[in-house]
Amino acid sequence: LTVEMVASGSWREEKFKPYNLDALGAPLNCGHLHPLLRLRAEFRQIFLEMGFTEMPTNNYIENSFWNFDALFQPQQHPARDAHDTFFISNPQISSHFPPEYLQKVKQVHSKGGYGSQGYGCDWKIEEAQKNLLRTHTTAVSARMLYLLAKEGFKPSKYFSIDRVFRNETLDATHLAEFHQVEGVIADYSLTLGDLIGTLYEFFNKLGITKLQFKPAYNPYTEPSMEVFCYHAGLGKWIEVGNSGIFRPEMLLPMGLPEDVNVIAWGLSLERPTMIKYGLNNIRDLVGAKIDL
Ligand SMILES: COC[C@@H]1[C@H](c2ccc(C#Cc3ccccc3)cc2)[C@@H]2CN(C(=O)Nc3ccc(OC4CC4)cc3)C[C@@H](O)[C@@H](O)CN12
């Protein structure tokens, strides 16, 4: 069909095949988001719909104080060894910790307090000043909760989705870094039921409706739960994250009110992306072309 045929009316004598309105358009040769970033946008949308505010996570380098001590993770904990953590000797960022808060953290680790017996350890500030590549975004959550206490508590919901670094053995599903997705809710008298209900709401938005919870341990949450879901596509139960209620030994030294509880959960970005795109090796996710 040409302009001349339309103008002369000669198209009337021609036979045309019917439009195939189901035909795909011509492939667009243009850029597209990396699968990880597509899923990051999906998770961000879910959190925003649920009324969460994104935390500022643009500091890969953290100090041990916020990554471990503020979370009541003992200075002798194996996770603080170099075989799990990337310690940084340079730049040696001079860390200024709020003196009053630092004393409370030292106290709760060494002698206890707030109803806790503490670890009875000799807490050293030199250990807290060691710089590292953050091992979890929970270090950022600790900073945000401290600010919340300092600026006057009000019920708040925060989330973060960003890179974390673990000095671990690499294999087909583990690299030395991954993206952690974390949700945190601080409010009066929150319970484990609120955490479970929030996890159902969050995972329902991912199309996951069947969840199971298994008791777990984290130094900074009590109780803690591993979260599992039945994945119909894989035909099995899979671990989809970890969660818990932050301990008083973490929250009360910050100055948060005694009747405030903080529930939180975390998962990764890489695992759901690999499942969604049917990838078995995490190296196919970073640094290789995928047909979307
Ligand atoms: C060292 O590895 C840690 C990482 C990562 C993880 C684990 C725990 C946390 C946390 C936390 C936390 C706990 C309490 C308070 C605050 C944060 C964050 C990331 C995933 C957590 N996991 C994980 O993401 N699994 C997952 C998540 C979503 C998913 O969606 C699919 C559509 C169905 C599928 C799978 C579970 C496992 O993959 C696990 O083997 C690997 N985990």
Tab-separated table of C-alpha atoms and ligand atoms in Angstrom:
chain	number	residue	atom	x	y	z
A	1	LEU	CA	0.000	0.000	0.000
A	2	THR	CA	1.630	3.269	-1.131
A	3	VAL	CA	0.740	6.975	-1.012
A	4	GLU	CA	0.117	6.924	-4.802
A	5	MET	CA	-2.318	3.986	-4.508
A	6	VAL	CA	-4.273	5.806	-1.776
A	7	ALA	CA	-4.299	9.117	-3.754
A	8	SER	CA	-5.335	7.494	-7.088
A	9	GLY	CA	-7.802	5.111	-5.463
A	10	SER	CA	-6.126	2.199	-7.282
A	11	TRP	CA	-5.881	0.404	-3.915
A	12	ARG	CA	-9.549	-0.542	-4.450
A	13	GLU	CA	-8.570	-3.071	-7.175
A	14	GLU	CA	-5.866	-4.669	-4.992
A	15	LYS	CA	-6.216	-7.591	-2.514
A	16	PHE	CA	-4.553	-7.096	0.913
A	17	LYS	CA	-3.961	-9.768	3.606
A	18	PRO	CA	-5.695	-8.921	6.908
A	19	TYR	CA	-3.640	-7.133	9.601
A	20	ASN	CA	-2.114	-9.539	12.100
A	21	LEU	CA	-2.688	-7.460	15.212
A	22	ASP	CA	-0.968	-10.137	17.354
A	23	ALA	CA	2.326	-9.780	15.502
A	24	LEU	CA	5.197	-8.482	17.662
A	25	GLY	CA	6.641	-5.083	16.765
A	26	ALA	CA	10.124	-4.845	15.267
A	27	PRO	CA	12.713	-5.572	18.005
A	28	LEU	CA	13.954	-2.336	19.545
A	29	ASN	CA	17.735	-2.124	19.422
A	30	CYS	CA	18.050	-0.109	22.582
A	31	GLY	CA	19.475	-0.459	26.082
A	32	HIS	CA	17.740	-2.186	28.993
A	33	LEU	CA	18.193	-2.419	32.737
A	34	HIS	CA	20.465	-5.146	34.088
A	35	PRO	CA	18.306	-7.945	35.613
A	36	LEU	CA	19.578	-7.086	39.121
A	37	LEU	CA	18.559	-3.463	38.661
A	38	ARG	CA	15.160	-4.484	37.284
A	39	LEU	CA	14.521	-6.491	40.420
A	40	ARG	CA	15.936	-3.678	42.588
A	41	ALA	CA	13.333	-1.354	41.054
A	42	GLU	CA	10.619	-3.949	41.803
A	43	PHE	CA	11.688	-4.287	45.450
A	44	ARG	CA	11.952	-0.496	45.800
A	45	GLN	CA	8.389	-0.113	44.466
A	46	ILE	CA	7.105	-2.710	46.947
A	47	PHE	CA	8.749	-0.934	49.889
A	48	LEU	CA	7.478	2.481	48.756
A	49	GLU	CA	3.935	1.083	48.390
A	50	MET	CA	4.234	-0.192	51.966
A	51	GLY	CA	5.190	3.301	53.198
A	52	PHE	CA	8.925	2.708	53.751
A	53	THR	CA	11.605	5.398	53.351
A	54	GLU	CA	14.910	4.512	51.661
A	55	MET	CA	18.025	4.725	53.838
A	56	PRO	CA	21.223	6.489	52.641
A	57	THR	CA	23.530	3.542	51.878
A	58	ASN	CA	26.235	5.273	49.855
A	59	ASN	CA	29.084	4.304	52.175
A	60	TYR	CA	30.574	0.925	51.340
A	61	ILE	CA	33.350	1.577	53.847
A	62	GLU	CA	32.052	1.321	57.393
A	63	ASN	CA	33.731	0.989	60.778
A	64	SER	CA	33.404	-1.983	63.078
A	65	PHE	CA	31.530	0.155	65.585
A	66	TRP	CA	28.442	0.555	63.402
A	67	ASN	CA	28.842	-2.768	61.583
A	68	PHE	CA	29.261	-4.860	64.715
A	69	ASP	CA	29.506	-3.128	68.142
A	70	ALA	CA	26.333	-1.016	67.837
A	71	LEU	CA	24.528	-4.262	66.896
A	72	PHE	CA	25.739	-5.918	70.122
A	73	GLN	CA	27.883	-8.295	68.085
A	74	PRO	CA	30.698	-9.344	70.447
A	75	GLN	CA	34.259	-8.323	69.603
A	76	GLN	CA	35.320	-11.980	69.748
A	77	HIS	CA	32.542	-13.081	67.310
A	78	PRO	CA	33.954	-15.203	64.453
A	79	ALA	CA	32.131	-13.008	61.875
A	80	ARG	CA	34.568	-10.251	62.878
A	81	ASP	CA	37.547	-12.301	61.754
A	82	ALA	CA	39.325	-11.383	58.577
A	83	HIS	CA	38.180	-14.641	57.025
A	84	ASP	CA	34.615	-13.314	56.942
A	85	THR	CA	35.220	-9.575	56.703
A	86	PHE	CA	37.280	-7.319	54.422
A	87	PHE	CA	39.148	-4.999	56.790
A	88	ILE	CA	40.509	-1.778	55.266
A	89	SER	CA	43.823	-0.297	56.375
A	90	ASN	CA	43.608	2.707	54.059
A	91	PRO	CA	41.829	5.154	54.166
A	92	GLN	CA	41.965	5.112	57.935
A	93	ILE	CA	38.818	7.222	58.364
A	94	SER	CA	39.044	8.878	61.762
A	95	SER	CA	35.839	7.734	63.346
A	96	HIS	CA	34.197	10.078	65.815
A	97	PHE	CA	31.694	8.166	67.892
A	98	PRO	CA	29.248	10.064	70.114
A	99	PRO	CA	31.083	9.727	73.476
A	100	GLU	CA	27.986	9.107	75.610
A	101	TYR	CA	26.697	6.438	73.219
A	102	LEU	CA	30.139	4.863	72.929
A	103	GLN	CA	30.309	4.503	76.720
A	104	LYS	CA	26.900	2.790	76.796
A	105	VAL	CA	27.946	0.364	74.047
A	106	LYS	CA	31.195	-0.411	75.886
A	107	GLN	CA	29.230	-0.910	79.097
A	108	VAL	CA	26.558	-3.218	77.616
A	109	HIS	CA	29.227	-5.368	75.940
A	110	SER	CA	31.486	-5.646	78.976
A	111	LYS	CA	29.286	-5.426	82.079
A	112	GLY	CA	25.760	-5.696	80.641
A	113	GLY	CA	22.892	-3.439	81.643
A	114	TYR	CA	19.293	-2.898	80.563
A	115	GLY	CA	18.474	-6.287	82.054
A	116	SER	CA	21.303	-8.000	80.134
A	117	GLN	CA	24.376	-9.648	81.589
A	118	GLY	CA	26.438	-8.562	78.567
A	119	TYR	CA	29.375	-10.605	77.306
A	120	GLY	CA	31.702	-9.955	80.264
A	121	CYS	CA	34.424	-9.150	77.730
A	122	ASP	CA	37.178	-6.533	77.757
A	123	TRP	CA	35.691	-4.194	75.100
A	124	LYS	CA	38.404	-2.314	73.145
A	125	ILE	CA	37.776	0.894	71.224
A	126	GLU	CA	40.651	-0.003	68.866
A	127	GLU	CA	38.570	-2.981	67.702
A	128	ALA	CA	35.541	-0.719	67.120
A	129	GLN	CA	37.638	1.713	65.082
A	130	LYS	CA	38.756	-0.884	62.522
A	131	ASN	CA	37.441	0.057	59.107
A	132	LEU	CA	35.899	-2.532	56.808
A	133	LEU	CA	33.705	-3.078	53.782
A	134	ARG	CA	30.269	-3.375	55.404
A	135	THR	CA	29.167	-6.986	55.764
A	136	HIS	CA	25.468	-6.052	55.908
A	137	THR	CA	23.245	-3.004	55.414
A	138	THR	CA	22.135	-3.512	59.027
A	139	ALA	CA	25.062	-1.178	59.836
A	140	VAL	CA	23.096	1.569	58.057
A	141	SER	CA	19.940	0.558	59.924
A	142	ALA	CA	21.889	1.005	63.204
A	143	ARG	CA	22.976	4.502	62.156
A	144	MET	CA	19.384	5.414	61.218
A	145	LEU	CA	17.958	4.086	64.507
A	146	TYR	CA	20.566	6.064	66.481
A	147	LEU	CA	19.571	9.233	64.586
A	148	LEU	CA	15.893	8.441	65.208
A	149	ALA	CA	16.572	8.259	68.965
A	150	LYS	CA	18.723	11.411	68.952
A	151	GLU	CA	16.277	13.535	66.930
A	152	GLY	CA	13.202	12.457	68.892
A	153	PHE	CA	11.542	9.103	68.302
A	154	LYS	CA	8.577	8.724	65.981
A	155	PRO	CA	7.291	5.487	64.430
A	156	SER	CA	9.311	4.911	61.248
A	157	LYS	CA	9.742	2.417	58.414
A	158	TYR	CA	13.067	2.247	56.556
A	159	PHE	CA	14.455	0.104	53.760
A	160	SER	CA	17.766	-0.349	51.979
A	161	ILE	CA	18.916	-2.226	48.868
A	162	ASP	CA	22.658	-2.033	48.337
A	163	ARG	CA	25.971	-3.853	48.104
A	164	VAL	CA	27.512	-5.701	51.031
A	165	PHE	CA	30.833	-7.561	51.150
A	166	ARG	CA	31.779	-10.921	52.678
A	167	ASN	CA	35.272	-12.401	52.651
A	168	GLU	CA	33.946	-15.882	51.908
A	169	THR	CA	34.788	-18.776	49.626
A	170	LEU	CA	33.460	-18.080	46.145
A	171	ASP	CA	31.274	-20.683	44.450
A	172	ALA	CA	28.505	-20.946	41.821
A	173	THR	CA	26.038	-19.035	43.985
A	174	HIS	CA	28.296	-16.896	46.178
A	175	LEU	CA	30.519	-13.949	45.251
A	176	ALA	CA	32.489	-11.786	47.672
A	177	GLU	CA	29.746	-9.210	47.358
A	178	PHE	CA	25.984	-9.240	46.976
A	179	HIS	CA	23.069	-6.835	47.314
A	180	GLN	CA	21.235	-6.989	50.608
A	181	VAL	CA	17.562	-6.000	50.762
A	182	GLU	CA	16.535	-4.921	54.268
A	183	GLY	CA	13.312	-3.666	55.846
A	184	VAL	CA	13.102	-2.097	59.310
A	185	ILE	CA	10.018	-0.974	61.287
A	186	ALA	CA	10.341	0.950	64.575
A	187	ASP	CA	7.118	1.457	66.556
A	188	TYR	CA	5.599	1.106	70.022
A	189	SER	CA	4.927	-2.459	71.292
A	190	LEU	CA	5.625	-4.300	68.035
A	191	THR	CA	5.427	-8.093	68.331
A	192	LEU	CA	6.617	-11.150	66.422
A	193	GLY	CA	3.080	-11.242	64.957
A	194	ASP	CA	3.684	-7.827	63.401
A	195	LEU	CA	6.933	-9.129	61.877
A	196	ILE	CA	5.202	-12.241	60.492
A	197	GLY	CA	2.316	-10.181	59.113
A	198	THR	CA	4.723	-7.713	57.490
A	199	LEU	CA	6.688	-10.592	55.914
A	200	TYR	CA	3.456	-12.039	54.473
A	201	GLU	CA	2.519	-8.636	53.023
A	202	PHE	CA	6.015	-8.106	51.574
A	203	PHE	CA	6.380	-11.555	49.994
A	204	ASN	CA	2.747	-11.569	48.776
A	205	LYS	CA	3.686	-8.603	46.598
A	206	LEU	CA	6.334	-10.887	45.057
A	207	GLY	CA	3.682	-13.514	44.340
A	208	ILE	CA	4.776	-15.652	47.294
A	209	THR	CA	1.869	-16.710	49.523
A	210	LYS	CA	3.077	-19.815	51.402
A	211	LEU	CA	5.656	-18.959	54.072
A	212	GLN	CA	7.220	-20.969	56.879
A	213	PHE	CA	9.363	-19.669	59.717
A	214	LYS	CA	12.205	-21.480	61.483
A	215	PRO	CA	13.897	-20.327	64.701
A	216	ALA	CA	17.374	-18.948	63.998
A	217	TYR	CA	20.138	-16.958	65.702
A	218	ASN	CA	21.551	-13.499	64.999
A	219	PRO	CA	23.679	-11.620	67.602
A	220	TYR	CA	21.496	-8.552	67.136
A	221	THR	CA	17.973	-9.987	67.045
A	222	GLU	CA	16.011	-12.080	69.531
A	223	PRO	CA	13.925	-13.914	68.543
A	224	SER	CA	15.241	-14.507	65.024
A	225	MET	CA	13.584	-16.467	62.221
A	226	GLU	CA	14.700	-17.874	58.907
A	227	VAL	CA	11.973	-17.376	56.307
A	228	PHE	CA	11.071	-20.093	53.791
A	229	CYS	CA	8.571	-20.098	50.942
A	230	TYR	CA	7.121	-22.834	48.791
A	231	HIS	CA	8.255	-21.973	45.264
A	232	ALA	CA	5.734	-23.595	42.864
A	233	GLY	CA	8.069	-23.136	39.864
A	234	LEU	CA	10.915	-25.023	41.599
A	235	GLY	CA	8.440	-27.378	43.311
A	236	LYS	CA	10.185	-27.053	46.674
A	237	TRP	CA	10.582	-24.965	49.823
A	238	ILE	CA	13.422	-22.443	49.532
A	239	GLU	CA	15.009	-20.085	52.029
A	240	VAL	CA	13.974	-16.510	51.199
A	241	GLY	CA	15.567	-14.542	54.003
A	242	ASN	CA	16.196	-13.961	57.689
A	243	SER	CA	14.419	-11.735	60.207
A	244	GLY	CA	14.038	-10.827	63.844
A	245	ILE	CA	13.392	-8.297	66.599
A	246	PHE	CA	16.407	-6.102	67.453
A	247	ARG	CA	17.658	-6.790	70.980
A	248	PRO	CA	17.298	-4.277	73.850
A	249	GLU	CA	21.112	-4.370	74.184
A	250	MET	CA	21.223	-2.762	70.729
A	251	LEU	CA	18.296	-0.338	71.045
A	252	LEU	CA	18.458	0.969	74.618
A	253	PRO	CA	22.093	2.241	74.494
A	254	MET	CA	20.936	4.339	71.493
A	255	GLY	CA	18.398	6.029	73.752
A	256	LEU	CA	15.267	4.630	72.085
A	257	PRO	CA	12.227	4.577	74.452
A	258	GLU	CA	11.841	1.288	76.379
A	259	ASP	CA	8.395	0.578	74.881
A	260	VAL	CA	9.722	0.871	71.309
A	261	ASN	CA	10.433	-2.355	69.421
A	262	VAL	CA	12.158	-2.683	66.063
A	263	ILE	CA	11.383	-5.558	63.701
A	264	ALA	CA	13.549	-6.194	60.642
A	265	TRP	CA	14.211	-8.646	57.866
A	266	GLY	CA	16.704	-9.175	55.073
A	267	LEU	CA	17.193	-11.068	51.848
A	268	SER	CA	19.425	-10.777	48.808
A	269	LEU	CA	18.809	-9.429	45.312
A	270	GLU	CA	20.939	-12.045	43.536
A	271	ARG	CA	19.024	-15.155	44.630
A	272	PRO	CA	15.558	-14.008	43.440
A	273	THR	CA	17.122	-12.646	40.220
A	274	MET	CA	18.836	-15.975	39.490
A	275	ILE	CA	15.575	-17.824	40.121
A	276	LYS	CA	13.534	-15.380	38.031
A	277	TYR	CA	15.917	-15.669	35.038
A	278	GLY	CA	16.684	-19.367	35.528
A	279	LEU	CA	20.403	-18.871	36.164
A	280	ASN	CA	22.453	-21.479	38.027
A	281	ASN	CA	25.757	-19.664	38.159
A	282	ILE	CA	25.962	-16.224	39.722
A	283	ARG	CA	28.712	-15.366	37.228
A	284	ASP	CA	26.057	-15.467	34.490
A	285	LEU	CA	24.429	-12.605	36.376
A	286	VAL	CA	27.423	-10.285	36.497
A	287	GLY	CA	29.505	-9.656	33.414
A	288	ALA	CA	27.625	-11.735	30.864
A	289	LYS	CA	24.862	-11.022	28.303
A	290	ILE	CA	21.434	-12.500	29.070
A	291	ASP	CA	18.650	-12.796	26.473
A	292	LEU	CA	15.744	-11.091	28.195
B	1	LIG	C1	25.603	-14.928	53.378
B	1	LIG	O1	24.431	-15.112	52.581
B	1	LIG	C2	23.378	-14.332	53.004
B	1	LIG	C3	22.394	-14.366	51.889
B	1	LIG	C4	21.284	-13.360	51.850
B	1	LIG	C5	20.839	-12.762	53.113
B	1	LIG	C6	20.596	-13.494	54.257
B	1	LIG	C7	20.155	-12.851	55.409
B	1	LIG	C8	19.944	-11.476	55.391
B	1	LIG	C9	19.464	-10.814	56.561
B	1	LIG	C10	19.050	-10.267	57.499
B	1	LIG	C11	18.523	-9.594	58.652
B	1	LIG	C12	18.072	-10.337	59.740
B	1	LIG	C13	17.554	-9.682	60.827
B	1	LIG	C14	17.476	-8.284	60.859
B	1	LIG	C15	17.946	-7.554	59.771
B	1	LIG	C16	18.466	-8.193	58.658
B	1	LIG	C17	20.168	-10.741	54.233
B	1	LIG	C18	20.612	-11.388	53.095
B	1	LIG	C19	20.431	-14.505	51.283
B	1	LIG	C20	19.077	-14.663	51.766
B	1	LIG	N1	18.352	-15.602	50.925
B	1	LIG	C21	17.616	-15.139	49.851
B	1	LIG	O2	17.671	-13.957	49.532
B	1	LIG	N2	16.825	-16.052	49.225
B	1	LIG	C22	15.786	-15.713	48.331
B	1	LIG	C23	15.079	-14.508	48.432
B	1	LIG	C24	14.030	-14.245	47.578
B	1	LIG	C25	13.670	-15.179	46.630
B	1	LIG	O3	12.597	-14.833	45.803
B	1	LIG	C26	12.239	-15.743	44.796
B	1	LIG	C27	11.061	-15.330	44.028
B	1	LIG	C28	11.126	-16.527	44.951
B	1	LIG	C29	14.351	-16.396	46.517
B	1	LIG	C30	15.418	-16.659	47.391
B	1	LIG	C31	18.368	-16.980	51.386
B	1	LIG	C32	19.475	-17.809	50.799
B	1	LIG	O4	19.676	-17.483	49.423
B	1	LIG	C33	20.822	-17.738	51.507
B	1	LIG	O5	21.507	-18.927	51.169
B	1	LIG	C34	21.709	-16.591	51.114
B	1	LIG	N3	21.412	-15.451	51.852
